[in-house]
Amino acid sequence: MRIAYWIVAGPLALLYLYGGALKVLRSPDRLRPMMAWVDRVPLPALRTLGGLELLGAVGLLVPTALLAWPAPAAATGLLLLQVGAVPVHLTGGDRRIGLNLVLLAAAAAALWLSVA
């Protein structure tokens, strides 16, 4: 199960490290071409989302042999983040939720594998 966890959690953490860093560091003007929803969210909320994504990624990467709780907590947080992201995309006219659904499934798998 540990190998399966790392197969799921490793790439998931890398995606969230990248996306979180973009949201924290880039201006909304530079994010707009890849994230159409940034104009509907206040800048502090955008930065907070990026910070939460970074924390979730780090939580997935903390070795579970060292501490048992960060991985399931991070996976749960990232799962909830995607549960909230889907309606944001759908209500804004952006119907591209395929990546959100994949990330939601991967976070659910990471959660399950982290407690199994």
GROMACS .gro file of N, CA and C in nm, residues 15-72:
model
  174
   15LEU      N    1   0.160   1.853  -0.867
   15LEU     CA    2   0.061   1.941  -0.932
   15LEU      C    3   0.016   2.053  -0.839
   16TYR      N    4  -0.008   2.019  -0.712
   16TYR     CA    5  -0.052   2.121  -0.617
   16TYR      C    6   0.062   2.217  -0.580
   17LEU      N    7   0.185   2.169  -0.576
   17LEU     CA    8   0.297   2.261  -0.553
   17LEU      C    9   0.306   2.363  -0.665
   18TYR      N   10   0.291   2.317  -0.788
   18TYR     CA   11   0.297   2.406  -0.903
   18TYR      C   12   0.179   2.505  -0.903
   19GLY      N   13   0.058   2.452  -0.892
   19GLY     CA   14  -0.061   2.537  -0.895
   19GLY      C   15  -0.066   2.633  -0.777
   20GLY      N   16  -0.030   2.586  -0.659
   20GLY     CA   17  -0.029   2.672  -0.541
   20GLY      C   18   0.073   2.783  -0.552
   21ALA      N   19   0.192   2.749  -0.603
   21ALA     CA   20   0.295   2.852  -0.620
   21ALA      C   21   0.251   2.958  -0.721
   22LEU      N   22   0.187   2.915  -0.829
   22LEU     CA   23   0.137   3.013  -0.926
   22LEU      C   24   0.037   3.109  -0.861
   23LYS      N   25  -0.056   3.053  -0.784
   23LYS     CA   26  -0.159   3.137  -0.722
   23LYS      C   27  -0.102   3.232  -0.618
   24VAL      N   28   0.003   3.192  -0.552
   24VAL     CA   29   0.064   3.276  -0.450
   24VAL      C   30   0.154   3.383  -0.511
   25LEU      N   31   0.224   3.350  -0.618
   25LEU     CA   32   0.328   3.438  -0.670
   25LEU      C   33   0.287   3.524  -0.790
   26ARG      N   34   0.202   3.474  -0.876
   26ARG     CA   35   0.170   3.546  -0.999
   26ARG      C   36   0.055   3.645  -0.979
   27SER      N   37   0.055   3.745  -1.063
   27SER     CA   38  -0.054   3.842  -1.062
   27SER      C   39  -0.176   3.782  -1.131
   28PRO      N   40  -0.295   3.832  -1.099
   28PRO     CA   41  -0.415   3.782  -1.168
   28PRO      C   42  -0.407   3.797  -1.320
   29ASP      N   43  -0.341   3.901  -1.368
   29ASP     CA   44  -0.328   3.920  -1.513
   29ASP      C   45  -0.251   3.805  -1.577
   30ARG      N   46  -0.150   3.755  -1.508
   30ARG     CA   47  -0.072   3.644  -1.562
   30ARG      C   48  -0.141   3.510  -1.542
   31LEU      N   49  -0.234   3.502  -1.447
   31LEU     CA   50  -0.307   3.378  -1.423
   31LEU      C   51  -0.429   3.363  -1.514
   32ARG      N   52  -0.484   3.475  -1.558
   32ARG     CA   53  -0.609   3.475  -1.634
   32ARG      C   54  -0.608   3.383  -1.756
   33PRO      N   55  -0.501   3.376  -1.835
   33PRO     CA   56  -0.505   3.288  -1.953
   33PRO      C   57  -0.524   3.140  -1.918
   34MET      N   58  -0.478   3.097  -1.801
   34MET     CA   59  -0.491   2.956  -1.766
   34MET      C   60  -0.600   2.930  -1.661
   35MET      N   61  -0.646   3.034  -1.594
   35MET     CA   62  -0.748   3.020  -1.491
   35MET      C   63  -0.851   3.130  -1.511
   36ALA      N   64  -0.956   3.100  -1.584
   36ALA     CA   65  -1.055   3.200  -1.621
   36ALA      C   66  -1.133   3.254  -1.500
   37TRP      N   67  -1.134   3.183  -1.392
   37TRP     CA   68  -1.214   3.219  -1.275
   37TRP      C   69  -1.146   3.321  -1.185
   38VAL      N   70  -1.021   3.359  -1.208
   38VAL     CA   71  -0.950   3.447  -1.115
   38VAL      C   72  -1.016   3.584  -1.100
   39ASP      N   73  -1.088   3.629  -1.199
   39ASP     CA   74  -1.154   3.760  -1.189
   39ASP      C   75  -1.275   3.757  -1.096
   40ARG      N   76  -1.327   3.639  -1.070
   40ARG     CA   77  -1.445   3.626  -0.983
   40ARG      C   78  -1.408   3.605  -0.837
   41VAL      N   79  -1.280   3.599  -0.807
   41VAL     CA   80  -1.233   3.572  -0.671
   41VAL      C   81  -1.145   3.688  -0.625
   42PRO      N   82  -1.167   3.739  -0.504
   42PRO     CA   83  -1.080   3.846  -0.454
   42PRO      C   84  -0.935   3.797  -0.442
   43LEU      N   85  -0.841   3.888  -0.460
   43LEU     CA   86  -0.699   3.852  -0.456
   43LEU      C   87  -0.659   3.783  -0.325
   44PRO      N   88  -0.704   3.830  -0.207
   44PRO     CA   89  -0.667   3.758  -0.085
   44PRO      C   90  -0.719   3.613  -0.083
   45ALA      N   91  -0.836   3.591  -0.139
   45ALA     CA   92  -0.889   3.454  -0.145
   45ALA      C   93  -0.805   3.369  -0.241
   46LEU      N   94  -0.763   3.426  -0.352
   46LEU     CA   95  -0.678   3.355  -0.447
   46LEU      C   96  -0.546   3.316  -0.382
   47ARG      N   97  -0.485   3.409  -0.310
   47ARG     CA   98  -0.359   3.381  -0.240
   47ARG      C   99  -0.379   3.275  -0.131
   48THR      N  100  -0.493   3.281  -0.062
   48THR     CA  101  -0.523   3.181   0.041
   48THR      C  102  -0.538   3.043  -0.020
   49LEU      N  103  -0.609   3.035  -0.132
   49LEU     CA  104  -0.623   2.906  -0.201
   49LEU      C  105  -0.487   2.850  -0.240
   50GLY      N  106  -0.401   2.937  -0.291
   50GLY     CA  107  -0.266   2.893  -0.326
   50GLY      C  108  -0.189   2.843  -0.206
   51GLY      N  109  -0.201   2.914  -0.095
   51GLY     CA  110  -0.133   2.871   0.028
   51GLY      C  111  -0.186   2.738   0.078
   52LEU      N  112  -0.318   2.719   0.070
   52LEU     CA  113  -0.376   2.591   0.111
   52LEU      C  114  -0.330   2.477   0.021
   53GLU      N  115  -0.317   2.506  -0.108
   53GLU     CA  116  -0.267   2.403  -0.199
   53GLU      C  117  -0.123   2.367  -0.165
   54LEU      N  118  -0.042   2.466  -0.133
   54LEU     CA  119   0.096   2.438  -0.095
   54LEU      C  120   0.103   2.357   0.033
   55LEU      N  121   0.022   2.394   0.132
   55LEU     CA  122   0.019   2.317   0.258
   55LEU      C  123  -0.028   2.174   0.235
   56GLY      N  124  -0.128   2.158   0.150
   56GLY     CA  125  -0.177   2.024   0.119
   56GLY      C  126  -0.070   1.940   0.051
   57ALA      N  127   0.004   1.999  -0.040
   57ALA     CA  128   0.111   1.927  -0.109
   57ALA      C  129   0.220   1.883  -0.011
   58VAL      N  130   0.259   1.974   0.077
   58VAL     CA  131   0.361   1.940   0.177
   58VAL      C  132   0.309   1.830   0.270
   59GLY      N  133   0.182   1.840   0.308
   59GLY     CA  134   0.123   1.737   0.394
   59GLY      C  135   0.122   1.600   0.330
   60LEU      N  136   0.101   1.595   0.199
   60LEU     CA  137   0.106   1.467   0.129
   60LEU      C  138   0.247   1.409   0.128
   61LEU      N  139   0.347   1.495   0.126
   61LEU     CA  140   0.485   1.450   0.114
   61LEU      C  141   0.552   1.417   0.245
   62VAL      N  142   0.494   1.459   0.358
   62VAL     CA  143   0.554   1.425   0.487
   62VAL      C  144   0.550   1.274   0.502
   63PRO      N  145   0.666   1.214   0.524
   63PRO     CA  146   0.667   1.067   0.536
   63PRO      C  147   0.571   1.018   0.645
   64THR      N  148   0.484   0.927   0.607
   64THR     CA  149   0.385   0.878   0.701
   64THR      C  150   0.447   0.796   0.813
   65ALA      N  151   0.569   0.748   0.796
   65ALA     CA  152   0.637   0.678   0.905
   65ALA      C  153   0.679   0.775   1.015
   66LEU      N  154   0.702   0.899   0.977
   66LEU     CA  155   0.743   1.001   1.072
   66LEU      C  156   0.623   1.053   1.151
   67LEU      N  157   0.518   1.094   1.080
   67LEU     CA  158   0.394   1.142   1.140
   67LEU      C  159   0.278   1.081   1.064
   68ALA      N  160   0.179   1.031   1.135
   68ALA     CA  161   0.069   0.962   1.069
   68ALA      C  162  -0.042   1.056   1.022
   69TRP      N  163  -0.060   1.171   1.084
   69TRP     CA  164  -0.179   1.252   1.057
   69TRP      C  165  -0.169   1.349   0.939
   70PRO      N  166  -0.051   1.398   0.898
   70PRO     CA  167  -0.053   1.499   0.791
   70PRO      C  168  -0.107   1.448   0.657
   71ALA      N  169  -0.075   1.326   0.619
   71ALA     CA  170  -0.118   1.277   0.488
   71ALA      C  171  -0.270   1.268   0.476
   72PRO      N  172  -0.340   1.202   0.571
   72PRO     CA  173  -0.487   1.201   0.558
   72PRO      C  174  -0.550   1.339   0.571
   0.00000   0.00000   0.00000
